[in-house]
Amino acid sequence: MLRKSSKIIVKVGTNVLTRPDGSLDVTNISHLVDQLAMLKKEGHQLVLVSSGAVGAGRELLPAADEMDPVVRRQMLSSIGQIRLMELYRQLFASHQLLCGQVLATKEDFRDRRHYLNMRNCLEALLHDRVVPIMNENDVVSVTELMFTDNDELASLVTAMLNADTLVILSSVDGLLTAAPDDPAAELIPTLSATDESVWSYIAPVKSSFGRGGMATKVRMAQHTARLGADVILANGQRQNSLVEVLSGNGRCTRIPAQAQPSNLKKWLAQHPTTQGRIQVNEGAKVVLTDATKVSSLLPVGIVSIDGDFKKGDLLSIIGPDSELVGIGVAQYNAEKAKELMGQKGQKPLVHYDYLMIY
């Protein structure tokens, strides 16, 4: 059950917004807006993370399918985003609500200034009669600037805004024990944020028109729950599914929140750009990743240092096999770190309060 004035992020996938032929499903979109308007008028703060721009563009310009795939995606997104937002504008206006468009790339979350600017904008939009609508900026998002899909964007926004709940709406009821078309498939109603056994149920397939699949949804859902928000996977094609699952009813998979880390640690969890690379030995890795206690990064466990960083810069912490262990804020510069490397009884290079372990 939601408490009064909850902050809710709703991510809706392409297959919820479109018909089997890829055209926009105006009836289903209208029903989604009706539910969002009801929640808004109950006093909840909402952000809608909406796919569908490329599909809307394809509906308007089907001949573009013959173009280069990257250019086609950029072009269809540019055309379709206007069509999609105009539809949202009209539907929300019928409820005396406004909608605001926010387009983002992964770089907006890696740079601290961009991150805070976007957070401040969204916080301002959450008030009064406005529903912010977010989407990836597909016109400029290519290669390393791209999110895995909008599930990742929704996860990032949930952490950024310290939201209470993330609802991911797709074309299935939640996480199933088999493929949706398998008569023996059963819904998994509750999932722990740390349960790795569920991966045996997940097939590595993508949806018909979107970029993501259930694997991405579960990975992002568990990551978001570890950062302090409740997550619900539900079927956006079912009538009133959003309102029902938020009221504690309806078919869905719920991933309860774990303890909420600080705002800084939430940002560090988004893999921001780092200025230094610190490799640690196996003993230091074991200590840092021990979930039963908190630990800082001490010089004694460091085996190599790369980068000319200064105090306050971000550092990537790498394990013995070059795997990413975490990201933290340097407490002193690279020159001092190299002097103290391998020594016992020295001040931490990264204090626990400024360290996010993956």
Short mmCIF file of C-alpha atoms in Angstrom, two decimals:
data_model
loop_
_atom_site.label_atom_id
_atom_site.label_comp_id
_atom_site.label_asym_id
_atom_site.label_seq_id
_atom_site.Cartn_x
_atom_site.Cartn_y
_atom_site.Cartn_z
CA MET A 1 0.00 0.00 0.00
CA LEU A 2 1.25 3.45 -0.88
CA ARG A 3 1.57 6.08 1.78
CA LYS A 4 0.13 9.50 1.10
CA SER A 5 2.21 11.70 -1.23
CA SER A 6 4.49 8.91 -2.39
CA LYS A 7 7.00 9.63 -5.12
CA ILE A 8 6.46 7.15 -7.95
CA ILE A 9 8.39 6.49 -11.17
CA VAL A 10 6.38 4.67 -13.84
CA LYS A 11 8.23 3.16 -16.79
CA VAL A 12 6.07 2.03 -19.70
CA GLY A 13 7.53 -0.14 -22.46
CA THR A 14 7.04 0.05 -26.19
CA ASN A 15 4.87 -3.08 -26.30
CA VAL A 16 2.39 -1.44 -23.92
CA LEU A 17 2.16 1.69 -26.04
CA THR A 18 1.92 0.06 -29.46
CA ARG A 19 -0.25 -2.42 -31.32
CA PRO A 20 1.18 -5.62 -32.83
CA ASP A 21 1.86 -3.76 -36.09
CA GLY A 22 3.97 -1.16 -34.26
CA SER A 23 1.50 1.74 -34.47
CA LEU A 24 0.58 3.67 -31.33
CA ASP A 25 -2.21 2.12 -29.25
CA VAL A 26 -4.07 5.31 -28.41
CA THR A 27 -6.70 3.46 -26.38
CA ASN A 28 -4.12 1.86 -24.07
CA ILE A 29 -2.14 5.09 -23.77
CA SER A 30 -5.32 6.94 -22.83
CA HIS A 31 -6.09 4.36 -20.17
CA LEU A 32 -2.55 4.71 -18.77
CA VAL A 33 -2.94 8.49 -18.56
CA ASP A 34 -6.30 8.06 -16.78
CA GLN A 35 -4.57 6.00 -14.09
CA LEU A 36 -1.66 8.44 -13.77
CA ALA A 37 -4.11 11.33 -13.44
CA MET A 38 -5.96 9.48 -10.68
CA LEU A 39 -2.71 8.94 -8.78
CA LYS A 40 -1.68 12.56 -9.30
CA LYS A 41 -4.97 13.85 -7.95
CA GLU A 42 -4.55 11.61 -4.88
CA GLY A 43 -1.45 13.67 -4.08
CA HIS A 44 1.32 11.42 -5.38
CA GLN A 45 4.33 12.82 -7.22
CA LEU A 46 4.86 11.11 -10.58
CA VAL A 47 7.48 10.79 -13.29
CA LEU A 48 6.58 8.85 -16.44
CA VAL A 49 9.50 7.24 -18.29
CA SER A 50 7.98 6.51 -21.67
CA SER A 51 9.27 4.54 -24.62
CA GLY A 52 7.48 4.72 -27.95
CA ALA A 53 9.08 7.63 -29.82
CA VAL A 54 10.73 5.44 -32.45
CA GLY A 55 7.50 3.46 -32.90
CA ALA A 56 5.52 6.67 -33.30
CA GLY A 57 8.01 7.85 -35.92
CA ARG A 58 7.81 4.54 -37.78
CA GLU A 59 4.03 4.94 -37.95
CA LEU A 60 4.42 8.36 -39.58
CA LEU A 61 7.33 7.45 -41.88
CA PRO A 62 7.42 3.71 -42.55
CA ALA A 63 9.73 4.17 -45.56
CA ALA A 64 12.56 5.07 -43.16
CA ASP A 65 13.02 1.35 -42.42
CA GLU A 66 15.20 1.19 -45.53
CA MET A 67 17.80 3.57 -44.06
CA ASP A 68 20.98 2.89 -42.09
CA PRO A 69 19.83 1.51 -38.67
CA VAL A 70 21.55 4.18 -36.55
CA VAL A 71 20.41 7.09 -38.71
CA ARG A 72 16.92 5.56 -38.95
CA ARG A 73 16.61 5.39 -35.16
CA GLN A 74 17.71 9.01 -34.81
CA MET A 75 15.35 10.19 -37.52
CA LEU A 76 12.31 8.22 -36.34
CA SER A 77 12.88 9.33 -32.76
CA SER A 78 13.06 12.98 -33.79
CA ILE A 79 9.77 12.73 -35.69
CA GLY A 80 8.02 10.37 -33.29
CA GLN A 81 8.85 12.21 -30.07
CA ILE A 82 6.74 15.18 -31.21
CA ARG A 83 3.84 12.91 -32.10
CA LEU A 84 4.06 11.03 -28.80
CA MET A 85 4.32 14.15 -26.65
CA GLU A 86 1.41 15.83 -28.44
CA LEU A 87 -0.72 12.79 -27.68
CA TYR A 88 0.33 12.87 -24.02
CA ARG A 89 -0.32 16.63 -23.89
CA GLN A 90 -3.88 16.21 -25.15
CA LEU A 91 -4.66 13.28 -22.86
CA PHE A 92 -3.28 14.91 -19.71
CA ALA A 93 -5.01 18.19 -20.59
CA SER A 94 -8.35 16.37 -20.42
CA HIS A 95 -7.54 15.88 -16.71
CA GLN A 96 -6.43 19.51 -16.27
CA LEU A 97 -2.83 18.36 -15.99
CA LEU A 98 0.31 19.53 -17.78
CA CYS A 99 3.17 17.37 -18.96
CA GLY A 100 6.82 18.37 -19.30
CA GLN A 101 9.36 16.73 -21.60
CA VAL A 102 12.79 15.72 -20.31
CA LEU A 103 15.22 13.97 -22.68
CA ALA A 104 18.40 12.45 -21.27
CA THR A 105 21.57 10.61 -22.23
CA LYS A 106 23.79 8.48 -20.02
CA GLU A 107 26.31 11.33 -19.92
CA ASP A 108 23.80 13.43 -17.95
CA PHE A 109 24.14 10.94 -15.08
CA ARG A 110 27.93 10.60 -15.25
CA ASP A 111 28.68 14.30 -14.84
CA ARG A 112 27.84 15.56 -11.34
CA ARG A 113 26.82 19.04 -12.50
CA HIS A 114 24.50 17.70 -15.19
CA TYR A 115 23.12 15.20 -12.68
CA LEU A 116 22.26 17.87 -10.10
CA ASN A 117 20.83 20.22 -12.73
CA MET A 118 18.52 17.50 -14.03
CA ARG A 119 17.51 16.50 -10.50
CA ASN A 120 16.65 20.12 -9.63
CA CYS A 121 14.58 20.44 -12.80
CA LEU A 122 12.66 17.24 -12.10
CA GLU A 123 12.06 18.16 -8.47
CA ALA A 124 10.55 21.46 -9.62
CA LEU A 125 8.34 19.70 -12.19
CA LEU A 126 6.97 17.26 -9.61
CA HIS A 127 4.85 19.93 -7.98
CA ASP A 128 1.44 21.30 -8.87
CA ARG A 129 -0.26 19.98 -12.03
CA VAL A 130 2.79 18.74 -13.94
CA VAL A 131 3.75 15.18 -14.88
CA PRO A 132 7.34 15.04 -16.22
CA ILE A 133 7.71 12.61 -19.14
CA MET A 134 11.22 11.28 -19.69
CA ASN A 135 12.76 9.40 -22.57
CA GLU A 136 16.22 8.69 -23.86
CA ASN A 137 17.43 11.36 -26.28
CA ASP A 138 17.70 8.93 -29.20
CA VAL A 139 18.56 11.74 -31.60
CA VAL A 140 22.03 12.11 -30.04
CA SER A 141 22.36 8.86 -28.05
CA VAL A 142 24.62 6.47 -29.93
CA THR A 143 27.14 3.84 -28.75
CA GLU A 144 28.49 4.71 -25.30
CA LEU A 145 25.89 7.45 -24.73
CA MET A 146 23.00 4.99 -24.97
CA PHE A 147 21.17 3.47 -22.03
CA THR A 148 20.67 -0.29 -22.15
CA ASP A 149 17.03 0.72 -22.57
CA ASN A 150 14.48 2.83 -20.71
CA ASP A 151 14.50 0.34 -17.81
CA GLU A 152 17.98 1.62 -17.04
CA LEU A 153 16.87 5.24 -17.38
CA ALA A 154 13.96 4.60 -15.01
CA SER A 155 16.30 3.00 -12.48
CA LEU A 156 18.64 6.00 -12.63
CA VAL A 157 15.77 8.48 -12.19
CA THR A 158 14.35 6.51 -9.26
CA ALA A 159 17.66 6.73 -7.42
CA MET A 160 18.22 10.36 -8.40
CA LEU A 161 14.88 11.50 -6.96
CA ASN A 162 14.89 9.19 -3.90
CA ALA A 163 11.59 7.83 -5.19
CA ASP A 164 9.58 5.44 -3.04
CA THR A 165 8.47 3.13 -5.84
CA LEU A 166 9.40 2.20 -9.39
CA VAL A 167 6.74 0.45 -11.51
CA ILE A 168 7.93 -1.18 -14.74
CA LEU A 169 5.01 -1.89 -17.07
CA SER A 170 5.51 -4.38 -19.90
CA SER A 171 3.38 -6.92 -21.77
CA VAL A 172 3.75 -9.67 -19.12
CA ASP A 173 2.50 -9.92 -15.52
CA GLY A 174 5.98 -9.99 -14.00
CA LEU A 175 8.76 -12.54 -13.63
CA LEU A 176 7.55 -16.01 -14.62
CA THR A 177 9.08 -19.44 -14.04
CA ALA A 178 8.91 -20.14 -17.80
CA ALA A 179 8.16 -18.37 -21.07
CA PRO A 180 4.84 -16.46 -21.05
CA ASP A 181 3.36 -18.82 -23.65
CA ASP A 182 4.22 -21.89 -21.57
CA PRO A 183 1.05 -23.21 -19.81
CA ALA A 184 3.21 -24.33 -16.88
CA ALA A 185 4.59 -20.81 -16.29
CA GLU A 186 3.89 -19.44 -12.81
CA LEU A 187 4.21 -15.89 -11.58
CA ILE A 188 6.90 -15.18 -8.98
CA PRO A 189 5.07 -12.73 -6.67
CA THR A 190 8.03 -11.60 -4.56
CA LEU A 191 11.73 -11.41 -5.33
CA SER A 192 14.65 -10.43 -3.13
CA ALA A 193 17.03 -7.76 -4.39
CA THR A 194 19.92 -10.18 -3.86
CA ASP A 195 18.35 -13.41 -5.19
CA GLU A 196 20.56 -14.77 -7.98
CA SER A 197 18.60 -17.99 -8.45
CA VAL A 198 15.99 -16.23 -10.61
CA TRP A 199 18.36 -16.04 -13.55
CA SER A 200 17.59 -19.67 -14.35
CA TYR A 201 14.06 -18.56 -15.30
CA ILE A 202 15.02 -15.70 -17.59
CA ALA A 203 15.49 -16.23 -21.30
CA PRO A 204 17.83 -13.75 -23.05
CA VAL A 205 15.23 -12.42 -25.49
CA LYS A 206 14.05 -8.91 -26.30
CA SER A 207 10.56 -7.56 -26.82
CA SER A 208 9.10 -7.14 -30.30
CA PHE A 209 9.83 -3.43 -30.78
CA GLY A 210 11.78 -2.34 -27.69
CA ARG A 211 15.50 -2.81 -26.97
CA GLY A 212 15.12 -4.54 -23.62
CA GLY A 213 13.79 -7.79 -22.23
CA MET A 214 13.04 -9.43 -18.89
CA ALA A 215 16.74 -9.87 -18.12
CA THR A 216 17.27 -6.10 -18.19
CA LYS A 217 14.11 -5.49 -16.19
CA VAL A 218 15.09 -7.88 -13.39
CA ARG A 219 18.68 -6.66 -13.26
CA MET A 220 17.57 -3.02 -13.04
CA ALA A 221 14.77 -3.86 -10.60
CA GLN A 222 17.12 -5.60 -8.18
CA HIS A 223 19.69 -2.80 -8.54
CA THR A 224 17.01 -0.19 -7.81
CA ALA A 225 15.74 -2.11 -4.77
CA ARG A 226 19.29 -2.29 -3.40
CA LEU A 227 19.36 1.51 -3.67
CA GLY A 228 16.27 1.88 -1.49
CA ALA A 229 13.11 1.84 -3.64
CA ASP A 230 10.32 -0.73 -3.92
CA VAL A 231 10.03 -2.09 -7.45
CA ILE A 232 7.00 -3.64 -9.17
CA LEU A 233 7.02 -5.53 -12.48
CA ALA A 234 3.50 -5.62 -13.94
CA ASN A 235 1.46 -5.92 -17.12
CA GLY A 236 0.58 -2.52 -18.55
CA GLN A 237 -1.88 -4.08 -20.99
CA ARG A 238 -4.20 -5.19 -18.17
CA GLN A 239 -7.03 -2.84 -17.28
CA ASN A 240 -6.25 -0.71 -14.17
CA SER A 241 -3.04 -2.67 -13.55
CA LEU A 242 -1.05 0.38 -12.43
CA VAL A 243 -3.58 1.48 -9.81
CA GLU A 244 -4.17 -2.09 -8.64
CA VAL A 245 -0.53 -3.06 -8.08
CA LEU A 246 0.18 0.22 -6.30
CA SER A 247 -2.73 -0.44 -3.94
CA GLY A 248 -1.31 -3.86 -3.06
CA ASN A 249 -3.51 -5.90 -5.39
CA GLY A 250 -3.15 -7.23 -8.91
CA ARG A 251 -0.77 -9.71 -10.53
CA CYS A 252 2.84 -8.58 -10.40
CA THR A 253 6.32 -9.30 -9.11
CA ARG A 254 7.43 -7.15 -6.18
CA ILE A 255 11.05 -6.49 -5.22
CA PRO A 256 11.09 -4.85 -1.75
CA ALA A 257 13.54 -2.05 -1.03
CA GLN A 258 16.68 -2.56 0.99
CA ALA A 259 18.30 0.06 3.23
CA GLN A 260 18.61 3.38 1.42
CA PRO A 261 22.18 4.68 0.86
CA SER A 262 23.10 8.38 0.82
CA ASN A 263 22.41 10.57 -2.22
CA LEU A 264 26.12 10.65 -3.02
CA LYS A 265 26.35 6.86 -2.98
CA LYS A 266 23.32 6.66 -5.24
CA TRP A 267 25.11 8.86 -7.75
CA LEU A 268 28.28 6.79 -7.45
CA ALA A 269 26.17 3.72 -8.23
CA GLN A 270 25.42 5.22 -11.66
CA HIS A 271 29.02 4.62 -12.86
CA PRO A 272 30.06 8.28 -13.27
CA THR A 273 33.24 9.25 -15.13
CA THR A 274 36.33 8.69 -12.98
CA GLN A 275 39.72 10.42 -12.94
CA GLY A 276 41.84 7.61 -11.46
CA ARG A 277 42.13 3.83 -11.40
CA ILE A 278 43.09 1.97 -8.23
CA GLN A 279 43.81 -1.77 -8.35
CA VAL A 280 43.54 -3.71 -5.10
CA ASN A 281 44.68 -7.18 -4.05
CA GLU A 282 42.37 -10.09 -3.30
CA GLY A 283 42.40 -9.43 0.44
CA ALA A 284 41.28 -5.83 -0.01
CA LYS A 285 38.57 -6.90 -2.45
CA VAL A 286 37.20 -9.45 0.04
CA VAL A 287 37.10 -6.84 2.82
CA LEU A 288 35.48 -4.15 0.65
CA THR A 289 32.78 -6.47 -0.71
CA ASP A 290 31.87 -8.01 2.65
CA ALA A 291 28.22 -7.01 3.09
CA THR A 292 28.29 -7.71 6.84
CA LYS A 293 30.52 -4.76 7.69
CA VAL A 294 31.59 -1.36 6.39
CA SER A 295 35.17 -0.81 5.22
CA SER A 296 37.20 2.00 3.69
CA LEU A 297 39.87 1.61 1.02
CA LEU A 298 43.23 1.55 2.84
CA PRO A 299 46.64 2.00 1.13
CA VAL A 300 47.83 -1.40 2.41
CA GLY A 301 45.53 -3.19 -0.04
CA ILE A 302 46.48 -1.15 -3.13
CA VAL A 303 48.79 -2.72 -5.72
CA SER A 304 48.74 -0.10 -8.52
CA ILE A 305 47.58 3.46 -9.15
CA ASP A 306 46.83 5.07 -12.52
CA GLY A 307 45.83 8.67 -13.19
CA ASP A 308 46.91 12.07 -11.93
CA PHE A 309 43.94 12.63 -9.64
CA LYS A 310 43.49 15.17 -6.85
CA LYS A 311 41.52 15.21 -3.61
CA GLY A 312 37.81 15.07 -4.37
CA ASP A 313 38.20 13.30 -7.73
CA LEU A 314 36.40 10.05 -8.47
CA LEU A 315 38.32 6.78 -8.50
CA SER A 316 37.48 3.42 -10.05
CA ILE A 317 38.47 0.56 -7.74
CA ILE A 318 39.54 -2.51 -9.69
CA GLY A 319 40.00 -6.05 -8.40
CA PRO A 320 42.86 -8.51 -9.10
CA ASP A 321 41.21 -9.67 -12.34
CA SER A 322 40.53 -6.09 -13.53
CA GLU A 323 36.85 -6.32 -12.52
CA LEU A 324 35.13 -3.17 -11.25
CA VAL A 325 34.73 -3.39 -7.47
CA GLY A 326 33.42 0.11 -6.80
CA ILE A 327 33.75 3.88 -7.23
CA GLY A 328 34.75 6.37 -4.55
CA VAL A 329 35.95 9.89 -3.81
CA ALA A 330 39.70 10.40 -3.27
CA GLN A 331 40.64 11.77 0.15
CA TYR A 332 44.06 12.87 -1.11
CA ASN A 333 45.93 13.19 -4.40
CA ALA A 334 47.71 10.61 -6.57
CA GLU A 335 51.20 11.62 -5.46
CA LYS A 336 50.44 10.99 -1.80
CA ALA A 337 48.54 7.80 -2.65
CA LYS A 338 51.60 6.40 -4.44
CA GLU A 339 53.81 7.27 -1.43
CA LEU A 340 51.50 5.38 0.95
CA MET A 341 50.66 2.44 -1.35
CA GLY A 342 51.10 -0.90 0.42
CA GLN A 343 51.69 0.64 3.86
CA LYS A 344 49.76 -0.30 7.00
CA GLY A 345 48.27 2.17 9.47
CA GLN A 346 47.63 4.95 6.93
CA LYS A 347 44.63 7.17 6.32
CA PRO A 348 42.08 5.68 3.88
CA LEU A 349 42.39 6.75 0.28
CA VAL A 350 38.59 6.40 0.03
CA HIS A 351 36.45 6.62 3.17
CA TYR A 352 33.43 4.33 3.39
CA ASP A 353 31.01 7.28 3.43
CA TYR A 354 32.27 8.22 -0.06
CA LEU A 355 32.53 4.70 -1.47
CA MET A 356 29.98 2.71 -3.51
CA ILE A 357 30.69 -1.00 -3.84
CA TYR A 358 29.12 -2.91 -6.73
#
